[in-house]
Structures are given as C-alpha cells and as structure tokens.
Tab-separated table of C-alpha atoms and ligand atoms in Angstrom:
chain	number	residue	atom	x	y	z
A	1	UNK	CA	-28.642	120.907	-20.596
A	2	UNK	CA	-29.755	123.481	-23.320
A	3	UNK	CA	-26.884	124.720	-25.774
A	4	UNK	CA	-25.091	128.253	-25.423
A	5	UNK	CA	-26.119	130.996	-27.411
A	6	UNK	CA	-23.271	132.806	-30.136
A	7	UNK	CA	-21.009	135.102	-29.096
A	8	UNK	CA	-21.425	138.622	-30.303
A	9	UNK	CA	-18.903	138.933	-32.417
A	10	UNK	CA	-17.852	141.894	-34.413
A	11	UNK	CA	-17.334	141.772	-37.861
A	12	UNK	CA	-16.279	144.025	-40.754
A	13	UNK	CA	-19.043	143.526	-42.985
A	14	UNK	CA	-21.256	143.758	-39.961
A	15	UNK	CA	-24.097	146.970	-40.600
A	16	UNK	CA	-25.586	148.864	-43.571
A	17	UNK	CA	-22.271	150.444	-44.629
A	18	UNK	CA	-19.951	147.445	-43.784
A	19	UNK	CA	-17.446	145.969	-46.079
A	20	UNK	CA	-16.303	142.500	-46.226
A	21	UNK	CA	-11.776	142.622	-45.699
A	22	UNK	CA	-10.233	141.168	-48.650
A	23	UNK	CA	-7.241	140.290	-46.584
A	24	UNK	CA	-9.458	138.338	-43.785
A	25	UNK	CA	-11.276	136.328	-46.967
A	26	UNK	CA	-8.568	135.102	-48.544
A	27	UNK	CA	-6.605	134.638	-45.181
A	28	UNK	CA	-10.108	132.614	-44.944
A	29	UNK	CA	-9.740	130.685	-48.033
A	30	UNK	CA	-6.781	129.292	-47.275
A	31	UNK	CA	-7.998	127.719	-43.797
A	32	UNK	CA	-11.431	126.590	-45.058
A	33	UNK	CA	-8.845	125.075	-47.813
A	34	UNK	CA	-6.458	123.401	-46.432
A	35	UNK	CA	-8.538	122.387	-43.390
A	36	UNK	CA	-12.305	122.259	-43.741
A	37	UNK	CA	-11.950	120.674	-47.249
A	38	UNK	CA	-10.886	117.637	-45.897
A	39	UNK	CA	-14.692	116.807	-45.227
A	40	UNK	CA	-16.908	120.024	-46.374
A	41	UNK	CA	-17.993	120.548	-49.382
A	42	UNK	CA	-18.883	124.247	-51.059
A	43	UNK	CA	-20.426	123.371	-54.052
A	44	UNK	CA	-22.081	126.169	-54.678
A	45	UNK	CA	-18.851	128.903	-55.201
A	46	UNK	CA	-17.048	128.256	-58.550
A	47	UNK	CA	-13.540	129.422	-58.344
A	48	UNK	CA	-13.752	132.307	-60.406
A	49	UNK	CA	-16.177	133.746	-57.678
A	50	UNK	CA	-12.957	134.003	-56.119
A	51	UNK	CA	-11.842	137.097	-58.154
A	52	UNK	CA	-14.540	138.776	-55.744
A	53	UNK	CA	-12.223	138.494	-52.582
A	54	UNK	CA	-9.155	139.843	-54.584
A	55	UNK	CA	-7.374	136.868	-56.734
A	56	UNK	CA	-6.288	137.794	-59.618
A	57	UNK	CA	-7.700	135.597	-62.919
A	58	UNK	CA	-4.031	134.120	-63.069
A	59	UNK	CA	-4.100	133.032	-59.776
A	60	UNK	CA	-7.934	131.781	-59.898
A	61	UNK	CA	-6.759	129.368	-62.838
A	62	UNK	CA	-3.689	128.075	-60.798
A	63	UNK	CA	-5.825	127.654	-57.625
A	64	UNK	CA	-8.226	125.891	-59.938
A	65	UNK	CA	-5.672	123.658	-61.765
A	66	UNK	CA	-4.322	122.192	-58.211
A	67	UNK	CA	-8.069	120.445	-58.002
A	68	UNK	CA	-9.583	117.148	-59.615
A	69	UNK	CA	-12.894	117.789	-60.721
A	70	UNK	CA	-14.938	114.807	-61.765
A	71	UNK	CA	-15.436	114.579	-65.174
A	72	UNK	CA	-17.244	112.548	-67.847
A	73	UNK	CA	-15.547	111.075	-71.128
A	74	UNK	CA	-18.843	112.258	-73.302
A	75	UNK	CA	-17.933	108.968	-75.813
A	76	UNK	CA	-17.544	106.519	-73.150
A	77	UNK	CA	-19.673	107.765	-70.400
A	78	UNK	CA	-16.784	106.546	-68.199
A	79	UNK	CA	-16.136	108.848	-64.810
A	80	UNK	CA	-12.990	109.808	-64.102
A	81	UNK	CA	-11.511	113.710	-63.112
A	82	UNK	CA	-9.927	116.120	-64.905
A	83	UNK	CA	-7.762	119.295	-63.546
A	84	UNK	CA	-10.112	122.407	-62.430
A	85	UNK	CA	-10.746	125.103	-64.628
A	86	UNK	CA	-12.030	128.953	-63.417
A	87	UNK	CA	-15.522	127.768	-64.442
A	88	UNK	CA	-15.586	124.804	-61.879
A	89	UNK	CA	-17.181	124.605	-59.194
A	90	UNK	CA	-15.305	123.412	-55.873
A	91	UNK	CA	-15.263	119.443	-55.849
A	92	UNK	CA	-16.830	117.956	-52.922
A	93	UNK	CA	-14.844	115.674	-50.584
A	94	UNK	CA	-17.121	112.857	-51.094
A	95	UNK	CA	-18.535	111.426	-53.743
A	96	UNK	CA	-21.730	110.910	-51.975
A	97	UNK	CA	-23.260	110.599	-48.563
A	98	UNK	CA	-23.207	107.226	-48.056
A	99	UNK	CA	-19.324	107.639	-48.459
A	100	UNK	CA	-19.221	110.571	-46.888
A	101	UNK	CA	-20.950	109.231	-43.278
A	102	UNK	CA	-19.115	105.988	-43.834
A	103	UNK	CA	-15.677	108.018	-42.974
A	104	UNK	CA	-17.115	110.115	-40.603
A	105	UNK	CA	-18.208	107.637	-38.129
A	106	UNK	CA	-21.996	107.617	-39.773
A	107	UNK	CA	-22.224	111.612	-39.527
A	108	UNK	CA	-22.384	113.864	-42.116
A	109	UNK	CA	-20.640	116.983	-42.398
A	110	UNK	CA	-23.174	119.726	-44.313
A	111	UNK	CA	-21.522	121.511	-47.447
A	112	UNK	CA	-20.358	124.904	-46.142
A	113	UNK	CA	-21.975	127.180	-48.918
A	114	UNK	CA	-24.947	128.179	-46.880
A	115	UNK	CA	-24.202	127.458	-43.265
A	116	UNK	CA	-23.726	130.964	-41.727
A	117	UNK	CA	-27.608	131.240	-43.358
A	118	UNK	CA	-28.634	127.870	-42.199
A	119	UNK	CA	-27.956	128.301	-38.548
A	120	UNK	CA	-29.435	131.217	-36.613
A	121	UNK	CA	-26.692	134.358	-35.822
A	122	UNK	CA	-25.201	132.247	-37.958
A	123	UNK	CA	-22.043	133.839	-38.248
A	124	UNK	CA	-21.743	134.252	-35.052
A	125	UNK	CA	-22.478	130.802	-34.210
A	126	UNK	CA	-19.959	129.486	-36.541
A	127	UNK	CA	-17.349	131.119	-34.898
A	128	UNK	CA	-18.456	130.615	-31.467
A	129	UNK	CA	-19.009	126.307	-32.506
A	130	UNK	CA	-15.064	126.683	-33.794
A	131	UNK	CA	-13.476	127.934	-30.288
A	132	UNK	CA	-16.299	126.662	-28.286
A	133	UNK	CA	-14.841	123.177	-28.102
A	134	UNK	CA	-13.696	122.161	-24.573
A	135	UNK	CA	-14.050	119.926	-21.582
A	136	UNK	CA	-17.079	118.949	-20.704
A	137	UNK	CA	-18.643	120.266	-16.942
A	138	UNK	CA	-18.153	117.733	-14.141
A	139	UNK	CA	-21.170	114.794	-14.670
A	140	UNK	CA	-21.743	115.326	-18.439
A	141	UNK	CA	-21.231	112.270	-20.165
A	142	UNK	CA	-19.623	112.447	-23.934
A	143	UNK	CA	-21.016	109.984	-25.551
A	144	UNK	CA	-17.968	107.726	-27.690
A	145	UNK	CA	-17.200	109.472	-30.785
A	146	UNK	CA	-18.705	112.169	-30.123
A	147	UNK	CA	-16.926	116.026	-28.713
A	148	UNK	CA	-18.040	118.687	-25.925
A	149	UNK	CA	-18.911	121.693	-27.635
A	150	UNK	CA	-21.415	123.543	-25.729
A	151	UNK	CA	-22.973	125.851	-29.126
A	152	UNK	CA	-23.826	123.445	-31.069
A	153	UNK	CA	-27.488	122.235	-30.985
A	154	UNK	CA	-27.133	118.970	-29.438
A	155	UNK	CA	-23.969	119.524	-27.387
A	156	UNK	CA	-22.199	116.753	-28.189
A	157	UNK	CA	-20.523	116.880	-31.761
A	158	UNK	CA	-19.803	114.060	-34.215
A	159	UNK	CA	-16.916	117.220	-35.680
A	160	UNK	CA	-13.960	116.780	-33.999
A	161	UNK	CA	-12.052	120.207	-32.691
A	162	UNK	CA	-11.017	121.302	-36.366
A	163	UNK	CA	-8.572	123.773	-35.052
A	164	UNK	CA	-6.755	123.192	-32.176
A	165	UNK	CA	-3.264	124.747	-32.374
A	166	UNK	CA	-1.360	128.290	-33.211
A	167	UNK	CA	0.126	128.224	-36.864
A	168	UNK	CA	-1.808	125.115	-38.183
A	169	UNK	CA	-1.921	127.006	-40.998
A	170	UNK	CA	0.659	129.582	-42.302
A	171	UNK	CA	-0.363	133.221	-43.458
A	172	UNK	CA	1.361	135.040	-45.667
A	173	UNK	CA	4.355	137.673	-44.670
A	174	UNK	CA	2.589	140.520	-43.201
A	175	UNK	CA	-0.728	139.082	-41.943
A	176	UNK	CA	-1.904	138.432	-38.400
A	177	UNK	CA	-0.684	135.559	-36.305
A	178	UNK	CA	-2.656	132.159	-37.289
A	179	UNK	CA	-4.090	131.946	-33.717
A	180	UNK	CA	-7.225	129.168	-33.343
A	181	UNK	CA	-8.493	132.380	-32.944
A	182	UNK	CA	-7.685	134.094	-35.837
A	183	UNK	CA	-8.143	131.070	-37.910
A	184	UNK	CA	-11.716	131.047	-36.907
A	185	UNK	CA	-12.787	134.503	-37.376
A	186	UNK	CA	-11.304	134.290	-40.862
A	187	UNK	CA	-12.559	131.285	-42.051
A	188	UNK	CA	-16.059	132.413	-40.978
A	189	UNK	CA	-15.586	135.511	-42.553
A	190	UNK	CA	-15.043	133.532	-45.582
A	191	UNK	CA	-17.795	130.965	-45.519
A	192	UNK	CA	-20.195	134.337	-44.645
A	193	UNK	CA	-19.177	135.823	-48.187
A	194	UNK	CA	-19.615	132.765	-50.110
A	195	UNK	CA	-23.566	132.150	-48.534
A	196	UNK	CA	-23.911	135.794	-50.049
A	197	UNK	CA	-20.932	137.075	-52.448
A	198	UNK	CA	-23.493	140.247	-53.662
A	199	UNK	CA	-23.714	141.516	-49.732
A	200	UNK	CA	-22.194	144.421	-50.581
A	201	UNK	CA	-23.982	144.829	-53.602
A	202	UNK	CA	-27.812	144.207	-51.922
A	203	UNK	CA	-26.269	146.853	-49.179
A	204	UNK	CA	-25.025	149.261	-51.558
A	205	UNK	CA	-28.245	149.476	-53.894
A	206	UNK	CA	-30.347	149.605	-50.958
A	207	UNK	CA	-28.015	153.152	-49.708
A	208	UNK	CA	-28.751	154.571	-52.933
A	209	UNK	CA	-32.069	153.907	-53.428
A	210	UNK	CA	-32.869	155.381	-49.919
A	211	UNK	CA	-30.614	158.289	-50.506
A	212	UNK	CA	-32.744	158.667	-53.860
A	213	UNK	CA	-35.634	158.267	-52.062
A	214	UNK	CA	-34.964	161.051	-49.585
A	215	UNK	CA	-34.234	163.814	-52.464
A	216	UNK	CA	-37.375	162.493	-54.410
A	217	UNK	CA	-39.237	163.019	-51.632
A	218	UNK	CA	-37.860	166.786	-50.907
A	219	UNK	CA	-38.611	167.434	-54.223
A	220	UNK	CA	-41.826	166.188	-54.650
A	221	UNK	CA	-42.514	168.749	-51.429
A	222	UNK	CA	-41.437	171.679	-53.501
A	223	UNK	CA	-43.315	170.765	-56.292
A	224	UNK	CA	-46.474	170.267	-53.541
A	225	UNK	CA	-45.562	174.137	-52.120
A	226	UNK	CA	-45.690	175.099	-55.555
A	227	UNK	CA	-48.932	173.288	-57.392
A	228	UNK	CA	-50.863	174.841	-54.174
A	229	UNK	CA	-49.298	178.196	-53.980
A	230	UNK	CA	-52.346	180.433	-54.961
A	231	UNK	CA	-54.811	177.684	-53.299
A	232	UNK	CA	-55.353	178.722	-49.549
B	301	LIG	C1	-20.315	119.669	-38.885
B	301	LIG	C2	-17.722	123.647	-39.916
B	301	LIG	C3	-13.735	120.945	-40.379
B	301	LIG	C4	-16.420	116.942	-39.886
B	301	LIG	C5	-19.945	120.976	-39.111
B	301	LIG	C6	-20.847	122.106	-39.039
B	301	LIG	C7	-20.126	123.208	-39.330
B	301	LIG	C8	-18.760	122.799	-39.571
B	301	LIG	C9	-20.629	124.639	-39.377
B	301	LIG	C10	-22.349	122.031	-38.755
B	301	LIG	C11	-22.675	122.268	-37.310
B	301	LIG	C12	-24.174	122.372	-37.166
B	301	LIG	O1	-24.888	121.471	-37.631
B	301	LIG	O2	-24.651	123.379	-36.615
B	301	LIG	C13	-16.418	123.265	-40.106
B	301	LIG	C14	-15.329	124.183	-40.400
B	301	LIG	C15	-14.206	123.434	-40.483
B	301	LIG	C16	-14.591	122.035	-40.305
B	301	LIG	C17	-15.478	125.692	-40.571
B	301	LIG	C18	-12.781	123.899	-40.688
B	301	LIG	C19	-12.290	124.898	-39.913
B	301	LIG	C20	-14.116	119.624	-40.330
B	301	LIG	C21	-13.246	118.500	-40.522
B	301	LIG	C22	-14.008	117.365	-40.374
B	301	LIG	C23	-15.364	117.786	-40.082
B	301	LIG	C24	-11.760	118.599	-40.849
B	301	LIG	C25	-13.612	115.902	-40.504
B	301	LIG	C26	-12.529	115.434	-39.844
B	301	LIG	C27	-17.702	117.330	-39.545
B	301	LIG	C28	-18.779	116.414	-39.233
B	301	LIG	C29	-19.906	117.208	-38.943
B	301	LIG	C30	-19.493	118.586	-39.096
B	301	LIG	C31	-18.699	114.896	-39.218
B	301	LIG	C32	-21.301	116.727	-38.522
B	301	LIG	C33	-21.420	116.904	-37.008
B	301	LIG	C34	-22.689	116.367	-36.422
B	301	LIG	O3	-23.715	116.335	-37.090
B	301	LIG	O4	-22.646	115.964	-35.224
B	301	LIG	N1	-18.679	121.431	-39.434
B	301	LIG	N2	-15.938	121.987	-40.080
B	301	LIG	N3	-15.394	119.154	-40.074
B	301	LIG	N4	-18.151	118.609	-39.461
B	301	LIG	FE1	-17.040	120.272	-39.721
C-alpha cells in the first residue's frame, strides 16, 4: 500500500504576512521537552535562541541550568558534563548512534532541528505522522516492533505513538486544553521555528523590498514621463 499524503493543516505562520504564536511555541517547547527529548535530539538551537519565542534571558539561563551538557576537563581531557549555560546548545539524548539504535530496537530517531525541511509539506506531515497513528486496515500485517501509521513513508514505524493521551503534558493556567491534538500542532509549530528561527525575518525583508520595489518603479515612470516630455 502507498503512504497517505499530509493533512492540510492551517497554521499561523502559514503565508507571506504570517506570524509564528509565541504562546503555541513555547506551549511547543515544553512537549518537544518533556516528551520528544527522551530520544530526539535538536542540536542545532542553542537555548538562548529561545529568547526568540518569548523567554526571558532569566528564564533561558534556568531552562539551561536544568540540562547536563557534556563537557571536557581541558587539563585532563577527561569527559564528563557540566550544567547548561544560555550559550549551549541542546544535549542530544544519545551519545552516539550506535547507542542511540541500540535502545531503540536498532532504529534511529533523526535530530528534530531540520525535520519539518527534511520531509516534504513537512509541517504538515509532522503533524499528520503525530495523530496519524492507529489500527492497521483488516490484512495488513505490523511487522514486531514496529507501529501502523499510515503517513509515514514506509507505513510501519519503528516510533512508537509518542502522544497518546489528553493532559500528558500540563499547560500553563490560561492556555488551551493539552489534547493529543493540541500537543501536536504545538510541538510542530515549534520544531517548524527552530528549522528556520529568521522566517519572519526572510518574510518581512522580502515585504519591504517589494513594497520598495513598487514605489521605485512608479518613480522611475515619472522620471521616464519627464526625460521624454519634449521628445514626441
Ligand atoms: C522517528 C518526531 C517522540 C523514537 C521520528 C520522526 C519524526 C519524529 C518526525 C521521523 C519520521 C520520518 O522519518 O519521516 C517525534 C516527535 C516526538 C517524538 C515530534 C514527540 C512528540 C519520540 C520518542 C521516541 C521516538 C519519545 C522513543 C521512545 C523514534 C524512532 C524513530 C523516530 C525510533 C525512527 C523511526 C523509523 O525510522 O522507523 N520521530 N518523535 N520518538 N522517533 Fe520520534
């Protein structure tokens, strides 16, 4: 059987004028944290890229602080970790891939940085591989190990379901209920800012320069009108 196509989805930082929500991103740090983390890497966001979705520099250090980033003793050359600073980047869950297929049953789950880029409609896709997870149709075999999830290339996942049930994790006072849902669309909201934190910048240059564009090239007409005038 061939895989499903993404859902369309609609998101806010969808279009030329489209923002990322601040809310939704760090609603979406918190589930990539305390449930992707577990076995996905995003080794290419620091945390003080993090002041981009709205944490403050106080609580970028304390976010930082609660990690163990490997570190080097630069007289002994002996490994060891050290509490995160702003500067660091996010520690991956492995140390490598042989360690990091050996506790996932031989597969290997990709770093997150660049995976709504890696994967076509890709942030579509991620959210429609999160809540596409269900029983398989009648005479599809699952092979052992492997899950049923009908958008994801080869159908049968080595991920299991990552989230499965209302409230796994627990949003602040004031934000929407944590349904698989919800949980999904934020966390790929998230994981589409950090494969490009300067989207709003590249869409925002591109406005102006078009808007400049357009009055350049009004201008340039009247000058045109005017170098001709006595010309017929
Ligand atoms: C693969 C996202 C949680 C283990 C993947 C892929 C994505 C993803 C996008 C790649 C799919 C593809 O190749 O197209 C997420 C997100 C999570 C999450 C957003 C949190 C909500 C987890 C957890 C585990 C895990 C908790 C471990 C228990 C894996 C493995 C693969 C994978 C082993 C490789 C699958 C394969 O190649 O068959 N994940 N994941 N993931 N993930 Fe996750």
């Amino acid at each position: 059987a061939l895989h499903k196509y993404p859902m369309k989805v609609s998101w806010a930082q969808d279009g030329v004028f489209g923002t990322f929500d601040r809310a939704q991103l760090q609603r979406g740090f918190q589930v990539y944290k305390e449930v992707c983390a577990a076995c996905h890497g995003l080794e290419r966001i620091a945390f003080r890229n993090l002041t981009d979705i709205g944490f403050s520099e106080p609580e970028v250090k304390a976010i930082a602080k609660a990690y163990d980033v490997p570190s080097i003793d630069e007289k002994t050359g002996e490994a060891s970790t050290r509490k995160g600073v702003a500067s660091d980047y996010f520690p991956s869950p492995y140390a490598n891939e042989v360690m990091a297929r050996a506790a996932n049953n031989n597969a290997l789950p990709p770093d997150l940085s660049l995976i709504t880029k890696a994967r076509n409609d890709g942030t579509n896709y991620l959210h429609s591989l999160l809540v596409g997870y269900g029983k398989p149709p009648a005479g599809h075999e699952v092979p052992q190990g492997l899950h049923y999830n009908p958008y994801f290339a080869n159908i049968n996942i080595a991920m299991p379901a990552p989230l499965t049930s209302e409230g796994q994790v627990t949003y602040a006072e004031g934000q929407p209920k944590p349904t698989v849902d919800q949980m999904s669309r934020d966390v790929t909201a998230f994981l589409a800012w950090a494969a490009e934190p300067k989207a709003e910048v590249r869409k925002r240059t591109g406005v102006a320069v078009v808007f400049f564009l357009l009055i350049l090239t009004f201008l340039s007409y009247l000058a045109y009108r005017r170098v001709w005038a006595d010309l017929k």
